Structures are given as C-alpha cells and as structure tokens.
PDB file of C-alpha atoms in Angstrom:
ATOM      1  CA  MET A   1      -1.562   9.912  -9.541  1.00 89.00           C
ATOM      2  CA  GLN A   2      -5.126   8.760  -9.680  1.00 93.00           C
ATOM      3  CA  VAL A   3      -7.122   8.121  -6.524  1.00 96.00           C
ATOM      4  CA  ASN A   4     -10.018   5.664  -6.924  1.00 96.00           C
ATOM      5  CA  GLU A   5     -12.998   5.401  -4.592  1.00 96.00           C
ATOM      6  CA  TYR A   6     -15.394   2.444  -4.383  1.00 96.00           C
ATOM      7  CA  PHE A   7     -18.279   1.480  -2.121  1.00 97.00           C
ATOM      8  CA  GLU A   8     -18.945   5.032  -0.934  1.00 96.00           C
ATOM      9  CA  GLY A   9     -15.291   5.552  -0.072  1.00 96.00           C
ATOM     10  CA  ARG A  10     -14.904   2.404   2.040  1.00 98.00           C
ATOM     11  CA  VAL A  11     -12.366   1.108  -0.468  1.00 98.00           C
ATOM     12  CA  MET A  12      -9.810   3.586  -1.809  1.00 98.00           C
ATOM     13  CA  SER A  13      -6.723   3.112  -3.924  1.00 98.00           C
ATOM     14  CA  ILE A  14      -3.904   4.999  -5.632  1.00 98.00           C
ATOM     15  CA  GLY A  15      -2.707   3.918  -9.083  1.00 98.00           C
ATOM     16  CA  PHE A  16       0.941   3.471 -10.017  1.00 98.00           C
ATOM     17  CA  GLU A  17       3.162   1.542 -12.415  1.00 97.00           C
ATOM     18  CA  ASN A  18       6.690   0.165 -12.001  1.00 97.00           C
ATOM     19  CA  THR A  19       8.775  -2.827 -13.091  1.00 94.00           C
ATOM     20  CA  GLU A  20       6.318  -5.149 -11.310  1.00 94.00           C
ATOM     21  CA  GLY A  21       3.557  -3.862 -13.603  1.00 95.00           C
ATOM     22  CA  ARG A  22       0.421  -1.715 -13.487  1.00 97.00           C
ATOM     23  CA  ALA A  23      -0.993  -1.662  -9.990  1.00 98.00           C
ATOM     24  CA  THR A  24      -3.076   0.023  -7.357  1.00 98.00           C
ATOM     25  CA  SER A  25      -2.216   0.424  -3.676  1.00 98.00           C
ATOM     26  CA  GLY A  26      -5.363   0.491  -1.603  1.00 97.00           C
ATOM     27  CA  ILE A  27      -7.136   0.267   1.712  1.00 98.00           C
ATOM     28  CA  MET A  28     -10.357  -1.631   2.468  1.00 98.00           C
ATOM     29  CA  GLN A  29     -12.314  -0.594   5.516  1.00 98.00           C
ATOM     30  CA  VAL A  30     -14.384  -3.159   7.451  1.00 98.00           C
ATOM     31  CA  GLY A  31     -17.246  -4.450   5.299  1.00 98.00           C
ATOM     32  CA  GLU A  32     -18.325  -6.964   2.697  1.00 98.00           C
ATOM     33  CA  TYR A  33     -17.664  -6.290  -0.961  1.00 98.00           C
ATOM     34  CA  GLU A  34     -18.089  -7.862  -4.367  1.00 98.00           C
ATOM     35  CA  PHE A  35     -15.480  -6.912  -6.944  1.00 97.00           C
ATOM     36  CA  GLY A  36     -15.495  -7.552 -10.673  1.00 97.00           C
ATOM     37  CA  THR A  37     -12.353  -8.013 -12.754  1.00 97.00           C
ATOM     38  CA  SER A  38     -11.794  -6.901 -16.341  1.00 96.00           C
ATOM     39  CA  GLU A  39      -8.342  -8.493 -16.515  1.00 97.00           C
ATOM     40  CA  THR A  40      -6.298 -10.861 -14.368  1.00 98.00           C
ATOM     41  CA  GLU A  41      -5.360  -9.573 -10.919  1.00 98.00           C
ATOM     42  CA  LEU A  42      -2.669 -10.511  -8.437  1.00 98.00           C
ATOM     43  CA  MET A  43      -3.764  -9.325  -4.995  1.00 98.00           C
ATOM     44  CA  LYS A  44      -1.152  -8.984  -2.248  1.00 98.00           C
ATOM     45  CA  VAL A  45      -2.287  -8.362   1.331  1.00 98.00           C
ATOM     46  CA  THR A  46       0.296  -6.080   2.970  1.00 98.00           C
ATOM     47  CA  SER A  47      -1.380  -5.288   6.336  1.00 98.00           C
ATOM     48  CA  GLY A  48      -4.516  -6.717   7.919  1.00 98.00           C
ATOM     49  CA  SER A  49      -6.395  -9.667   6.461  1.00 98.00           C
ATOM     50  CA  LEU A  50      -8.975 -10.497   3.774  1.00 98.00           C
ATOM     51  CA  GLU A  51     -11.525 -13.311   3.659  1.00 98.00           C
ATOM     52  CA  VAL A  52     -12.022 -14.098  -0.005  1.00 98.00           C
ATOM     53  CA  ARG A  53     -14.353 -16.339  -1.977  1.00 98.00           C
ATOM     54  CA  LEU A  54     -13.027 -16.807  -5.491  1.00 98.00           C
ATOM     55  CA  PRO A  55     -15.136 -17.979  -8.455  1.00 96.00           C
ATOM     56  CA  GLY A  56     -16.058 -21.650  -8.196  1.00 93.00           C
ATOM     57  CA  GLU A  57     -15.240 -21.843  -4.495  1.00 96.00           C
ATOM     58  CA  SER A  58     -17.956 -22.521  -1.949  1.00 95.00           C
ATOM     59  CA  GLU A  59     -16.182 -21.149   1.120  1.00 97.00           C
ATOM     60  CA  PHE A  60     -14.267 -18.052   2.095  1.00 98.00           C
ATOM     61  CA  LYS A  61     -10.521 -18.458   2.613  1.00 98.00           C
ATOM     62  CA  THR A  62      -8.469 -16.105   4.785  1.00 98.00           C
ATOM     63  CA  TYR A  63      -5.488 -14.295   3.289  1.00 98.00           C
ATOM     64  CA  ALA A  64      -3.305 -12.753   5.994  1.00 98.00           C
ATOM     65  CA  SER A  65      -0.713 -10.027   5.652  1.00 97.00           C
ATOM     66  CA  GLY A  66       2.141 -11.281   3.500  1.00 97.00           C
ATOM     67  CA  THR A  67      -0.003 -13.618   1.411  1.00 98.00           C
ATOM     68  CA  GLU A  68      -1.437 -13.193  -2.085  1.00 98.00           C
ATOM     69  CA  PHE A  69      -3.998 -14.652  -4.461  1.00 98.00           C
ATOM     70  CA  ASN A  70      -4.783 -14.541  -8.178  1.00 98.00           C
ATOM     71  CA  VAL A  71      -8.121 -13.672  -9.752  1.00 98.00           C
ATOM     72  CA  GLU A  72      -9.062 -14.462 -13.331  1.00 97.00           C
ATOM     73  CA  ALA A  73     -10.329 -11.861 -15.795  1.00 97.00           C
ATOM     74  CA  ASN A  74     -14.033 -11.125 -16.185  1.00 97.00           C
ATOM     75  CA  VAL A  75     -15.221 -12.714 -12.950  1.00 98.00           C
ATOM     76  CA  LYS A  76     -16.731 -11.530  -9.697  1.00 98.00           C
ATOM     77  CA  PHE A  77     -15.326 -12.362  -6.277  1.00 98.00           C
ATOM     78  CA  GLN A  78     -16.459 -11.674  -2.706  1.00 98.00           C
ATOM     79  CA  VAL A  79     -14.386 -10.186   0.082  1.00 98.00           C
ATOM     80  CA  LYS A  80     -15.148  -9.892   3.803  1.00 98.00           C
ATOM     81  CA  VAL A  81     -12.976  -7.417   5.685  1.00 98.00           C
ATOM     82  CA  LYS A  82     -12.918  -7.592   9.490  1.00 98.00           C
ATOM     83  CA  THR A  83     -10.016  -5.197  10.082  1.00 98.00           C
ATOM     84  CA  PRO A  84      -8.853  -2.287   7.910  1.00 98.00           C
ATOM     85  CA  THR A  85      -6.569  -3.884   5.348  1.00 98.00           C
ATOM     86  CA  ALA A  86      -3.895  -2.628   2.966  1.00 98.00           C
ATOM     87  CA  TYR A  87      -3.381  -4.361  -0.351  1.00 98.00           C
ATOM     88  CA  LEU A  88      -1.541  -4.106  -3.640  1.00 98.00           C
ATOM     89  CA  CYS A  89      -3.351  -5.178  -6.801  1.00 98.00           C
ATOM     90  CA  PHE A  90      -1.287  -5.915  -9.932  1.00 98.00           C
ATOM     91  CA  TYR A  91      -3.163  -6.073 -13.227  1.00 97.00           C
ATOM     92  CA  GLY A  92      -2.815  -8.199 -16.321  1.00 94.00           C
ATOM     93  CA  GLY A  93       0.187 -10.148 -15.117  1.00 71.00           C
TER      94      GLY A  93
ATOM     95  CA  MET B   1     -10.459   7.683   4.838  1.00 89.00           C
ATOM     96  CA  GLN B   2      -8.056  10.545   4.494  1.00 93.00           C
ATOM     97  CA  VAL B   3      -5.952  11.045   1.388  1.00 96.00           C
ATOM     98  CA  ASN B   4      -2.730  13.010   1.912  1.00 96.00           C
ATOM     99  CA  GLU B   5      -0.761  14.771  -0.809  1.00 96.00           C
ATOM    100  CA  TYR B   6       2.852  15.936  -0.542  1.00 96.00           C
ATOM    101  CA  PHE B   7       5.388  17.438  -2.944  1.00 97.00           C
ATOM    102  CA  GLU B   8       2.771  18.669  -5.430  1.00 96.00           C
ATOM    103  CA  GLY B   9       1.081  15.275  -5.502  1.00 96.00           C
ATOM    104  CA  ARG B  10       4.209  13.246  -6.241  1.00 98.00           C
ATOM    105  CA  VAL B  11       3.768  11.474  -2.902  1.00 98.00           C
ATOM    106  CA  MET B  12       0.255  10.425  -1.935  1.00 98.00           C
ATOM    107  CA  SER B  13      -1.039   8.273   0.895  1.00 98.00           C
ATOM    108  CA  ILE B  14      -4.234   6.945   2.446  1.00 98.00           C
ATOM    109  CA  GLY B  15      -4.579   6.760   6.229  1.00 98.00           C
ATOM    110  CA  PHE B  16      -5.832   3.686   8.101  1.00 98.00           C
ATOM    111  CA  GLU B  17      -5.566   1.975  11.466  1.00 97.00           C
ATOM    112  CA  ASN B  18      -5.639  -1.710  12.399  1.00 97.00           C
ATOM    113  CA  THR B  19      -4.075  -4.073  14.946  1.00 94.00           C
ATOM    114  CA  GLU B  20      -0.619  -3.215  13.553  1.00 94.00           C
ATOM    115  CA  GLY B  21      -1.200   0.421  14.512  1.00 95.00           C
ATOM    116  CA  ARG B  22      -1.849   3.807  12.926  1.00 97.00           C
ATOM    117  CA  ALA B  23      -0.512   3.878   9.415  1.00 98.00           C
ATOM    118  CA  THR B  24      -0.545   5.311   5.934  1.00 98.00           C
ATOM    119  CA  SER B  25      -0.366   3.383   2.676  1.00 98.00           C
ATOM    120  CA  GLY B  26       1.300   5.474   0.007  1.00 97.00           C
ATOM    121  CA  ILE B  27       2.989   5.819  -3.332  1.00 98.00           C
ATOM    122  CA  MET B  28       6.113   7.848  -4.119  1.00 98.00           C
ATOM    123  CA  GLN B  29       6.698   8.829  -7.723  1.00 98.00           C
ATOM    124  CA  VAL B  30      10.242   9.218  -9.076  1.00 98.00           C
ATOM    125  CA  GLY B  31      11.988  12.118  -7.352  1.00 98.00           C
ATOM    126  CA  GLU B  32      14.038  13.240  -4.373  1.00 98.00           C
ATOM    127  CA  TYR B  33      12.314  14.129  -1.129  1.00 98.00           C
ATOM    128  CA  GLU B  34      13.049  15.216   2.403  1.00 98.00           C
ATOM    129  CA  PHE B  35      10.573  14.081   5.028  1.00 97.00           C
ATOM    130  CA  GLY B  36      10.253  15.195   8.618  1.00 97.00           C
ATOM    131  CA  THR B  37       8.934  12.998  11.416  1.00 97.00           C
ATOM    132  CA  SER B  38       6.872  14.079  14.407  1.00 96.00           C
ATOM    133  CA  GLU B  39       6.891  10.605  15.954  1.00 97.00           C
ATOM    134  CA  THR B  40       8.702   7.326  15.328  1.00 98.00           C
ATOM    135  CA  GLU B  41       8.006   5.682  11.975  1.00 98.00           C
ATOM    136  CA  LEU B  42       8.375   2.148  10.679  1.00 98.00           C
ATOM    137  CA  MET B  43       8.568   2.285   6.885  1.00 98.00           C
ATOM    138  CA  LYS B  44       7.901  -0.891   4.898  1.00 98.00           C
ATOM    139  CA  VAL B  45       8.640  -0.943   1.162  1.00 98.00           C
ATOM    140  CA  THR B  46       5.989  -3.117  -0.509  1.00 98.00           C
ATOM    141  CA  SER B  47       6.758  -2.579  -4.229  1.00 98.00           C
ATOM    142  CA  GLY B  48       9.621  -0.768  -5.912  1.00 98.00           C
ATOM    143  CA  SER B  49      12.631   0.517  -4.012  1.00 98.00           C
ATOM    144  CA  LEU B  50      13.762   3.498  -1.901  1.00 98.00           C
ATOM    145  CA  GLU B  51      17.213   4.961  -1.412  1.00 98.00           C
ATOM    146  CA  VAL B  52      17.254   6.440   2.067  1.00 98.00           C
ATOM    147  CA  ARG B  53      19.684   8.530   4.082  1.00 98.00           C
ATOM    148  CA  LEU B  54      18.755   8.424   7.734  1.00 98.00           C
ATOM    149  CA  PRO B  55      19.904  10.981  10.335  1.00 96.00           C
ATOM    150  CA  GLY B  56      23.585  10.604  11.149  1.00 93.00           C
ATOM    151  CA  GLU B  57      24.326   8.534   8.061  1.00 96.00           C
ATOM    152  CA  SER B  58      26.610   9.863   5.338  1.00 95.00           C
ATOM    153  CA  GLU B  59      25.415   7.623   2.499  1.00 97.00           C
ATOM    154  CA  PHE B  60      22.137   6.494   1.000  1.00 98.00           C
ATOM    155  CA  LYS B  61      21.144   2.872   1.561  1.00 98.00           C
ATOM    156  CA  THR B  62      18.754   1.013  -0.757  1.00 98.00           C
ATOM    157  CA  TYR B  63      15.633  -0.568   0.688  1.00 98.00           C
ATOM    158  CA  ALA B  64      14.054  -2.992  -1.783  1.00 98.00           C
ATOM    159  CA  SER B  65      10.523  -4.347  -1.809  1.00 97.00           C
ATOM    160  CA  GLY B  66      10.007  -6.518   1.259  1.00 97.00           C
ATOM    161  CA  THR B  67      12.423  -4.580   3.449  1.00 98.00           C
ATOM    162  CA  GLU B  68      11.783  -1.957   6.128  1.00 98.00           C
ATOM    163  CA  PHE B  69      13.521   0.700   8.190  1.00 98.00           C
ATOM    164  CA  ASN B  70      12.845   2.727  11.329  1.00 98.00           C
ATOM    165  CA  VAL B  71      13.010   6.492  11.673  1.00 98.00           C
ATOM    166  CA  GLU B  72      13.223   8.361  14.982  1.00 97.00           C
ATOM    167  CA  ALA B  73      10.828  11.115  16.013  1.00 97.00           C
ATOM    168  CA  ASN B  74      11.537  14.772  15.221  1.00 97.00           C
ATOM    169  CA  VAL B  75      14.174  14.222  12.568  1.00 98.00           C
ATOM    170  CA  LYS B  76      14.492  14.773   8.838  1.00 98.00           C
ATOM    171  CA  PHE B  77      15.507  12.082   6.364  1.00 98.00           C
ATOM    172  CA  GLN B  78      16.202  12.048   2.618  1.00 98.00           C
ATOM    173  CA  VAL B  79      14.734   9.677   0.065  1.00 98.00           C
ATOM    174  CA  LYS B  80      15.659   9.151  -3.598  1.00 98.00           C
ATOM    175  CA  VAL B  81      13.051   7.311  -5.644  1.00 98.00           C
ATOM    176  CA  LYS B  82      14.089   5.891  -9.031  1.00 98.00           C
ATOM    177  CA  THR B  83      10.955   3.810  -9.707  1.00 98.00           C
ATOM    178  CA  PRO B  84       7.407   4.414  -8.474  1.00 98.00           C
ATOM    179  CA  THR B  85       7.306   2.810  -5.043  1.00 98.00           C
ATOM    180  CA  ALA B  86       4.566   1.638  -2.698  1.00 98.00           C
ATOM    181  CA  TYR B  87       5.133   1.815   1.034  1.00 98.00           C
ATOM    182  CA  LEU B  88       3.402   1.405   4.373  1.00 98.00           C
ATOM    183  CA  CYS B  89       4.299   3.807   7.182  1.00 98.00           C
ATOM    184  CA  PHE B  90       3.409   2.840  10.769  1.00 98.00           C
ATOM    185  CA  TYR B  91       3.502   5.599  13.360  1.00 97.00           C
ATOM    186  CA  GLY B  92       4.509   5.731  16.971  1.00 93.00           C
ATOM    187  CA  GLY B  93       5.312   2.051  17.231  1.00 71.00           C
TER     188      GLY B  93
END
C-alpha cells in the first residue's frame, strides 16, 4: 500500500481500491489547506469535521462526520481543519 | 502522525486523536488476520467489509461498510478480509 504525505506530513493518506472504486483513506491535522484535483473526487468525512470552500462558492461550509461532498476535476478547493479529521476520498467516480 | 504496519504491510494505519477519542484510520488488504487488544476497541467499517469472529463466538459475522463492533481488552479476535477495507479503530472508549 502506498502512504502519501502532504503539507509537511500534516495530511497523510493510504491508497486502496475496492468495489467502491479507487480511494485514499487519510487524516488531516489542524490547519488550513488548498488542494488541487486532477479528476473528480467524492470526499467522505468519517471522524471530525471539515470546513470547505468549493470552487465558485464565497463561503466555507462545514461537513461533519458522516457527510460527504463532491469536487470537480482540475479545480482547487480550500479546507480549514479545526480538529484532527479522518476522511475517505474516492476518485473518478 | 504515526503510520503503523502489520502483517508485512497488508494492514496499515495512521494514528490520530480528536473529540471522539484516540484512534487509528487504517486499511486491511485481502487476507486473514488475528489481532490482539490491549484495551477496549470500537471498530467502524467505513468502506468494504470485514468478517469477524469475536471472543466466545463460534462463527464469523460480516460487518459491512457503515457498521461497527466492539472488542474487549486483552483478547484476540479473527478477521477475514475479502475486499480491501477501510476502518476506524477507537481505543479505550
């Protein structure tokens, strides 16, 4: 399995693939991040909470544990993390 | 963050802690495993599926994505994994 590190190790993930698709399971530590997508992403928050500003939106929206959001391909989006948060990211769905 | 590897890298996890408690977010590849606990664990399956035989049970029970199970401290339990599976494990709850 591949372990990915971003933002000096403050975001880490493990890659996997199953019947739900290609995915990473990761943790974001407290911080503010900008991510770029190269394909569509379905982000599921599984513990903690993310404040997310998607392309074209003017304000951050909170996604709590148990919620999810979609991100288009080839865009950037901003995330504020106020508590360590676990997520699953499914690609290209 | 700490990355943990078990069973020659077929099970990997990343440690974190938030208001839900101390936890690891991990992936199990296809295989059969026996885990030991040193404290109570709450296991949440977040993608994929686990077949689990808990202490005192004679048969494996399937836990699908979105389900969870508790394990007592200081026991061993068996897991069969037929598709790569993401889980969260909360300790000492």
